[in-house]
mmCIF file of C-alpha atoms and ligand atoms in Angstrom:
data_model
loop_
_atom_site.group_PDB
_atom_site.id
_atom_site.type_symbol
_atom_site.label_atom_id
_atom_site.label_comp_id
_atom_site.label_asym_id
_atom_site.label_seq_id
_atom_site.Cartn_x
_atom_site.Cartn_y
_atom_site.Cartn_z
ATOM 1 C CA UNK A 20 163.234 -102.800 -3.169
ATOM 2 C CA UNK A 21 161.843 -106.532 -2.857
ATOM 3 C CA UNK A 22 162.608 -109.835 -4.199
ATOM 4 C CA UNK A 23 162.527 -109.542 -7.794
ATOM 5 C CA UNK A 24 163.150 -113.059 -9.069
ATOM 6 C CA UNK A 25 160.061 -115.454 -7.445
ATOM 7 C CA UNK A 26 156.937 -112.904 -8.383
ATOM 8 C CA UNK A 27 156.847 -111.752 -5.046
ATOM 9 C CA UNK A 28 155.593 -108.193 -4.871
ATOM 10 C CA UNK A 29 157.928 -105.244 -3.618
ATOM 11 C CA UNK A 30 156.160 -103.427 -0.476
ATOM 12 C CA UNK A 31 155.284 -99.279 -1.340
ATOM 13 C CA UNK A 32 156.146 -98.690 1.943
ATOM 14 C CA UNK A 33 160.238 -99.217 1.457
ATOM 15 C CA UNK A 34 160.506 -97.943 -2.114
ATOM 16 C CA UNK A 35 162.855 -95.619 -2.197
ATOM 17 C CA UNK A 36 161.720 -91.763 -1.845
ATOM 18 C CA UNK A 37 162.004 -91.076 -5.948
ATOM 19 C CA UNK A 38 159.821 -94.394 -6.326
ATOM 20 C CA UNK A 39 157.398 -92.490 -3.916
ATOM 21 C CA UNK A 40 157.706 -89.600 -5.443
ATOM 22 C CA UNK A 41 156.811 -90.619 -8.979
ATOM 23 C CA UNK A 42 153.850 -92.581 -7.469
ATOM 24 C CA UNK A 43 152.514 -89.881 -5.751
ATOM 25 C CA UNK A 44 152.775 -87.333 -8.993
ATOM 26 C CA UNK A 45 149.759 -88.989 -10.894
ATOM 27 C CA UNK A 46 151.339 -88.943 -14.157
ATOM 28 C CA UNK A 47 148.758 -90.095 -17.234
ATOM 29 C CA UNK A 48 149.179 -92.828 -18.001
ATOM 30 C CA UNK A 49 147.709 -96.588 -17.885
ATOM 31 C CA UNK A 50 150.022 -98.493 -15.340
ATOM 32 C CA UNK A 51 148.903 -100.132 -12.480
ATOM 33 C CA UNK A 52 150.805 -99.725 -9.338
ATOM 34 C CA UNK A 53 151.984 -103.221 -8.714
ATOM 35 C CA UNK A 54 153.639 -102.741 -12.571
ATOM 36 C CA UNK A 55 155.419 -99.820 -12.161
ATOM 37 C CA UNK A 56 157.605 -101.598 -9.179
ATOM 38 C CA UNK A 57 157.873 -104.685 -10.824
ATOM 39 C CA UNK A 58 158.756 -102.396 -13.717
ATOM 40 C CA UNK A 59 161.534 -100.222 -11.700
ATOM 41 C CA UNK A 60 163.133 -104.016 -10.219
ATOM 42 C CA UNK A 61 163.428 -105.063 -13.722
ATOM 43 C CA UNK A 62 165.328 -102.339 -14.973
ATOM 44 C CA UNK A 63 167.355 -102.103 -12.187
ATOM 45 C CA UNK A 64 168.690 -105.249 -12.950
ATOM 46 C CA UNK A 65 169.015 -105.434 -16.316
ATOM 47 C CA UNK A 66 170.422 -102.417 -16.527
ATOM 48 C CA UNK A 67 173.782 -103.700 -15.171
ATOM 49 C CA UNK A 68 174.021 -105.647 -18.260
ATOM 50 C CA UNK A 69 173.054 -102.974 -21.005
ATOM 51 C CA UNK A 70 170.675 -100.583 -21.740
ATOM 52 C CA UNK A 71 166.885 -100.582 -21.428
ATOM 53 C CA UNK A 72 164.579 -99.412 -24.049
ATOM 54 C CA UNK A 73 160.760 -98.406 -23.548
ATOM 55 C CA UNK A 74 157.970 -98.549 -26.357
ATOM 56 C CA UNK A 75 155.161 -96.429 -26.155
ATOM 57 C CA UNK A 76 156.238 -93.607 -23.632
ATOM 58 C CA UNK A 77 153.159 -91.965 -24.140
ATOM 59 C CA UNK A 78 153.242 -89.507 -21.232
ATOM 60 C CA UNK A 79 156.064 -91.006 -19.542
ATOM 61 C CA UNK A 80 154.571 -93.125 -16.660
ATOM 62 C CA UNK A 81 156.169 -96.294 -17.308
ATOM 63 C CA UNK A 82 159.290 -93.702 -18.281
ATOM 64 C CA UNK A 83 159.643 -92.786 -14.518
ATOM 65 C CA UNK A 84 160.280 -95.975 -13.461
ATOM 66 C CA UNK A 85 162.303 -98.082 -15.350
ATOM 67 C CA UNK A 86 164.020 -94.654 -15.544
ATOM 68 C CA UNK A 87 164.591 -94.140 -12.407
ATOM 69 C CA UNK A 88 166.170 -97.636 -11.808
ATOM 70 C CA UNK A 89 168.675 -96.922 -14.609
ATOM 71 C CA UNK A 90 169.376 -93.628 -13.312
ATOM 72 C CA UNK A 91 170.179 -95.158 -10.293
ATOM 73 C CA UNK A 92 171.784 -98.124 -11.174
ATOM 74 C CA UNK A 93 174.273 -95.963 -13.911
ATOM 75 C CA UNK A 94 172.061 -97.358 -17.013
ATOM 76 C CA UNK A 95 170.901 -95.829 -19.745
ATOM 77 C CA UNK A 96 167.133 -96.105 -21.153
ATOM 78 C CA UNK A 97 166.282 -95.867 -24.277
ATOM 79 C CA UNK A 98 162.218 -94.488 -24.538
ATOM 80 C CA UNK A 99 160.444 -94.453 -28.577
ATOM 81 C CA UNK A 100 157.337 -92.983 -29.143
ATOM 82 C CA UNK A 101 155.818 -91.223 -32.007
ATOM 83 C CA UNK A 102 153.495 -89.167 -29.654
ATOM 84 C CA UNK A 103 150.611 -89.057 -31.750
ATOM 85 C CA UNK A 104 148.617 -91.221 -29.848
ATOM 86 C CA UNK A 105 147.515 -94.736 -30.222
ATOM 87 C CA UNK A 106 144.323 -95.867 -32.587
ATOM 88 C CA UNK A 107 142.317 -96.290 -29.479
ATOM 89 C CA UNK A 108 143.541 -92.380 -28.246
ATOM 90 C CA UNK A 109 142.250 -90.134 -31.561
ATOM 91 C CA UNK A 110 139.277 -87.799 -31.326
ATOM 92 C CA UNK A 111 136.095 -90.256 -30.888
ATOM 93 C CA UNK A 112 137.892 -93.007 -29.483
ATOM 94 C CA UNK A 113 137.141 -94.642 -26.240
ATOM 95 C CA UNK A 114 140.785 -93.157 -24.492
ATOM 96 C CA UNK A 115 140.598 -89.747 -26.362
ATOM 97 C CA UNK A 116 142.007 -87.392 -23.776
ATOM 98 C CA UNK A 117 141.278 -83.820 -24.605
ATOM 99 C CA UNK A 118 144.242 -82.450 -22.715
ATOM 100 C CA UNK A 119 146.441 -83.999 -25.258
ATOM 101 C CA UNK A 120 145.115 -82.539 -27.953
ATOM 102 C CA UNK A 121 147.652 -79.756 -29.671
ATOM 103 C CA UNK A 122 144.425 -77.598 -31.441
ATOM 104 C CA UNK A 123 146.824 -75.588 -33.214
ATOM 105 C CA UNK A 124 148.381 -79.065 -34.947
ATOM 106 C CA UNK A 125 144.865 -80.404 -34.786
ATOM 107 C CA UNK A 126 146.365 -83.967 -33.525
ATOM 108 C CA UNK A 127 147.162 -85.523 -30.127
ATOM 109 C CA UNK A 128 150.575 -84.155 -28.959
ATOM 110 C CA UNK A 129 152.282 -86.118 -25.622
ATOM 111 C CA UNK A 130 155.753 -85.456 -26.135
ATOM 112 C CA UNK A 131 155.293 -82.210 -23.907
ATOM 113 C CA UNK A 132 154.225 -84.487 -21.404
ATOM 114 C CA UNK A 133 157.192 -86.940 -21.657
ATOM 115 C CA UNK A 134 159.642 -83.954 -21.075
ATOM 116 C CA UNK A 135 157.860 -82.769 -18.745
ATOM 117 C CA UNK A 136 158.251 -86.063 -16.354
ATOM 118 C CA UNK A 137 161.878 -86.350 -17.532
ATOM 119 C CA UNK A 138 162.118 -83.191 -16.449
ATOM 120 C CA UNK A 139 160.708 -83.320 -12.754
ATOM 121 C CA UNK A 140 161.747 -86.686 -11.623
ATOM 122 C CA UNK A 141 165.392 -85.165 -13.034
ATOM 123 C CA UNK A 142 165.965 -88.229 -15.496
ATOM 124 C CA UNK A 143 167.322 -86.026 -18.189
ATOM 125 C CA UNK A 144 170.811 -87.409 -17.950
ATOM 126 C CA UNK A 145 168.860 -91.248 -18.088
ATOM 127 C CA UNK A 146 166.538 -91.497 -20.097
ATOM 128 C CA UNK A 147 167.128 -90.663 -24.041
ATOM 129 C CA UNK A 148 163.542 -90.052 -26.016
ATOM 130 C CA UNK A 149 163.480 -91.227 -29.587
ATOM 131 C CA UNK A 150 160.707 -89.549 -31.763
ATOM 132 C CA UNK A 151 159.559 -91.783 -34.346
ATOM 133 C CA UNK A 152 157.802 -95.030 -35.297
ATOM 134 C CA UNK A 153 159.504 -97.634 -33.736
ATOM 135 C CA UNK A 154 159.600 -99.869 -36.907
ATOM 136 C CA UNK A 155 161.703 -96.898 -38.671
ATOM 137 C CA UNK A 156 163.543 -96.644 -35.756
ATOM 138 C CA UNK A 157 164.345 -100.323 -35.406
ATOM 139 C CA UNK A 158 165.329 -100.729 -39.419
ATOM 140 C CA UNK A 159 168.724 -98.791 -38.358
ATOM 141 C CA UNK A 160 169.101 -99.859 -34.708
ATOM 142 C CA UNK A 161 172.599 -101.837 -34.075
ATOM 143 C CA UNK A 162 172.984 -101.373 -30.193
ATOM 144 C CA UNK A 163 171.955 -105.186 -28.198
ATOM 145 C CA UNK A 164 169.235 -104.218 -25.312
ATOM 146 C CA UNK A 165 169.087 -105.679 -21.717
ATOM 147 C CA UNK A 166 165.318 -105.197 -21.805
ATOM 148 C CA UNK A 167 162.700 -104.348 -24.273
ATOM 149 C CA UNK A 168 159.175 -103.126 -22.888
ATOM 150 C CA UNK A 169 156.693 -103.238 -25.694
ATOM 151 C CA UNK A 170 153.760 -100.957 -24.578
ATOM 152 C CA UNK A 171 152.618 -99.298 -27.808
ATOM 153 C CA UNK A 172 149.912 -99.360 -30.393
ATOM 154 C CA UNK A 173 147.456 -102.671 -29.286
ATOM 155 C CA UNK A 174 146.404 -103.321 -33.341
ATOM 156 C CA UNK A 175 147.850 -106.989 -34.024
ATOM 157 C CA UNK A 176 150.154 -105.140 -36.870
ATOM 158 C CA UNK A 177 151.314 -102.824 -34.339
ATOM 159 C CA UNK A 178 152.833 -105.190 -31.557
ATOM 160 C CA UNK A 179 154.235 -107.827 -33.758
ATOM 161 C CA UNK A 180 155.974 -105.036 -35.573
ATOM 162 C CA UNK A 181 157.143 -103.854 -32.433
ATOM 163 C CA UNK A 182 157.949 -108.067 -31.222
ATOM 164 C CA UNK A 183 159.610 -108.846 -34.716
ATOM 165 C CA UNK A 184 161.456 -105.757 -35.115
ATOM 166 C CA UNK A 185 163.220 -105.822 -31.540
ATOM 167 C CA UNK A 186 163.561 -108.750 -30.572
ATOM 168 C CA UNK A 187 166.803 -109.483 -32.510
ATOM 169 C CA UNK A 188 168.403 -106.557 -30.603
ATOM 170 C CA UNK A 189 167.805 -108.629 -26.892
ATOM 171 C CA UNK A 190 170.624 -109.512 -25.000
ATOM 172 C CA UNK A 191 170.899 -112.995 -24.173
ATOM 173 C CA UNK A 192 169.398 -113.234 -20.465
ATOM 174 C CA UNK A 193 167.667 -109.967 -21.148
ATOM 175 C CA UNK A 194 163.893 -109.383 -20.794
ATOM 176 C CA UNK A 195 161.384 -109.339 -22.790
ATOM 177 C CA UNK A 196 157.872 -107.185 -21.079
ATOM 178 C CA UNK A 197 154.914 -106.968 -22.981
ATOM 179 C CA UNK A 198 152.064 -104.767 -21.230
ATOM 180 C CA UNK A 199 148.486 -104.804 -21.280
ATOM 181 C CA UNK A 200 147.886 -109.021 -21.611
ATOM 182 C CA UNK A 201 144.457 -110.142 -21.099
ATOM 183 C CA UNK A 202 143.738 -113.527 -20.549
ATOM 184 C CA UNK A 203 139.743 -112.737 -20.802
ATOM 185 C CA UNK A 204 139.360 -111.067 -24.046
ATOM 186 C CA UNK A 205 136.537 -108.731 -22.459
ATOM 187 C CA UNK A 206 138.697 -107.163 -20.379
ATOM 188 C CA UNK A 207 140.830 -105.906 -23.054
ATOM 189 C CA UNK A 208 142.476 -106.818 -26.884
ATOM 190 C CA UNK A 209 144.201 -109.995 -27.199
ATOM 191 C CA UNK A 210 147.269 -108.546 -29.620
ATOM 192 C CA UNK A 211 149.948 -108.190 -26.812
ATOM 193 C CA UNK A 212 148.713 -111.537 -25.607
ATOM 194 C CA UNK A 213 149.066 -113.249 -28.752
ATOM 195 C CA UNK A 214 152.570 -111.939 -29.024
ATOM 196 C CA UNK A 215 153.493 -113.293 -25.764
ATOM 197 C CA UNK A 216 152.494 -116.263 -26.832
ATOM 198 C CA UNK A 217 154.237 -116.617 -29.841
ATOM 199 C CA UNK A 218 157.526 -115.161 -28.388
ATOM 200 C CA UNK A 219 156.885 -118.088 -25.526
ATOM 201 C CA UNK A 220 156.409 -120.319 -27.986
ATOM 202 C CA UNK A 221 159.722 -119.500 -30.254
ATOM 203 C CA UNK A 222 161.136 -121.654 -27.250
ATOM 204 C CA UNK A 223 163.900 -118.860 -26.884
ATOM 205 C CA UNK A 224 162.228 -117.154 -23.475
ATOM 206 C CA UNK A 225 161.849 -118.411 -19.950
ATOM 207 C CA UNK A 226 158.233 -117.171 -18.708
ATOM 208 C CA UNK A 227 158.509 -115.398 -14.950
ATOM 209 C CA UNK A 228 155.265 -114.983 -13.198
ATOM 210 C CA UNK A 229 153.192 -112.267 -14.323
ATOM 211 C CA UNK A 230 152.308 -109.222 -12.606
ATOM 212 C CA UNK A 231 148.711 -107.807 -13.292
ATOM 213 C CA UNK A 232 148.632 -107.618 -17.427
ATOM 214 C CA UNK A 233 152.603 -107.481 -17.380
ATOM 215 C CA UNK A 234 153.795 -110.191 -19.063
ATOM 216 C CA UNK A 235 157.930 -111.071 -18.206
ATOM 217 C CA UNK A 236 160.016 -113.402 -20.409
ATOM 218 C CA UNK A 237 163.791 -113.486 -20.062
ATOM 219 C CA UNK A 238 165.658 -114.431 -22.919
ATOM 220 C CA UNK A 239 167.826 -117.725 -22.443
ATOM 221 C CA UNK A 240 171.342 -117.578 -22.167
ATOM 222 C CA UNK A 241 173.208 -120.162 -24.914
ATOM 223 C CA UNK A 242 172.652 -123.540 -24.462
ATOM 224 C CA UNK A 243 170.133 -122.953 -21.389
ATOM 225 C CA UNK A 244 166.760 -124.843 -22.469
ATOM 226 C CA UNK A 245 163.492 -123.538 -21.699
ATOM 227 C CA UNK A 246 160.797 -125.382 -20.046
ATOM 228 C CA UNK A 247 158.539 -124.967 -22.756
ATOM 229 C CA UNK A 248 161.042 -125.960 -25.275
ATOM 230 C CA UNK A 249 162.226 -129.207 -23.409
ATOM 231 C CA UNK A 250 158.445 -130.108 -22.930
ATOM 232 C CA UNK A 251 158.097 -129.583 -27.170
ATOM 233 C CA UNK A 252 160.899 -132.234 -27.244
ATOM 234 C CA UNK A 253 159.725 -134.377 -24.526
ATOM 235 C CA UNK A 254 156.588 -134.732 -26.950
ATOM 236 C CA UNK A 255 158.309 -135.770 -29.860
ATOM 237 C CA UNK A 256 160.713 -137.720 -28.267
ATOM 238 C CA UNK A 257 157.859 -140.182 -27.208
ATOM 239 C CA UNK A 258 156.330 -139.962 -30.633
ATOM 240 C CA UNK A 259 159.210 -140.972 -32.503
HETATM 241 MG MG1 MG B 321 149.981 -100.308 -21.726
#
């Protein structure tokens, strides 16, 4: 694939057949194209350096292709969902989707649809689903992360859970996603983008251009100083 490093996009046209295949198989899901490469470079890198972990697999989308890079880069990802749905996904909400709904368990049921990508773009060996909140799961997690993609509930309490409860477990030089980040607050809710803002402004994370509503921070390596953070010292420097 592309250049992954200067925001450049990578071109459809030489993405590797699985990328193409996993394009082309319409999974639900609410990732734009130009995410899901950016998405499958990521991985691919950080991979090399640990494993990858996914919230909010929902019906697997994003799944197929950061898995897909770890599958074929020998790295493992990591994919937490409670698969009950989102707030904005119950009965009478604005992305209800009826096909989701198990009537028998009267709730929204999308693990079947997780397995069933797994299952087709043959990531079963790659990508390991954990079923669960992912502040439970995080209370006992111990294993450092390469990269962290935080694409779950969009309530405030929701992603900084899913910020505050992770980000300890990021590798130094490991990154950081957040989807859905709106700068125009009619285009969407501002929680993911307040979260990228506040893990910007921690002054541990170098911001990368963003791609579409995909925000990418890479967490500094010891002793390297973020821009943001040298321009917070600059500023005090000249009051004092
Ligand atoms: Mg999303």
């Amino acid at each position: 694939m592309g250049p992954d490093m200067d925001g450049r996009q990578p071109d459809r046209r030489h993405a590797a057949p699985d990328i193409r295949e996993a394009l082309a198989m319409d999974i639900k899901g609410f990732l734009a194209e130009d995410e899901a490469l950016r998405l499958y470079d990521l991985a691919g890198e950080a991979c090399r350096l640990g494993p990858c972990l996914e919230i909010g697999s929902y019906c697997g989308k994003a799944t197929a292709f950061l898995g897909l890079a770890c599958r074929n880069a020998g790295g493992r990802l990591y994919s937490i969902d409670h698969h009950r749905g989102s707030e904005e996904q119950q009965p009478g909400q604005e992305y209800f989707d009826p096909e989701l709904f198990d009537r028998a368990r009267n709730r929204i049921d999308t693990l079947p649809f997780l397995l069933r990508t797994i299952k087709i773009l043959d990531l079963t060996d790659t990508v390991i689903p954990l079923v669960g909140r992912s502040e439970e799961i995080a209370a006992f997690w111990k294993k450092p992360l390469a990269l962290i993609f935080i694409d779950g509930g969009h309530s405030f309490e929701a992603a900084f859970a899913d910020y505050s409860g992770w980000v300890s477990s990021l590798l130094p030089g490991g990154y950081l996603l957040i989807h859905d980040i709106f700068p125009d607050p009619s285009k969407g809710g501002q929680a993911p983008r307040c979260v990228y803002e506040m893990a910007l402004s921690s002054g541990l994370f170098h911001a990368l251009p963003m791609v579409n509503t995909l925000g990418i921070l890479r967490r500094s390596l010891c002793g390297e100083i973020p821009q943001t953070a040298g321009d917070r010292w600059d500023r005090l420097a000249e009051i004092a």
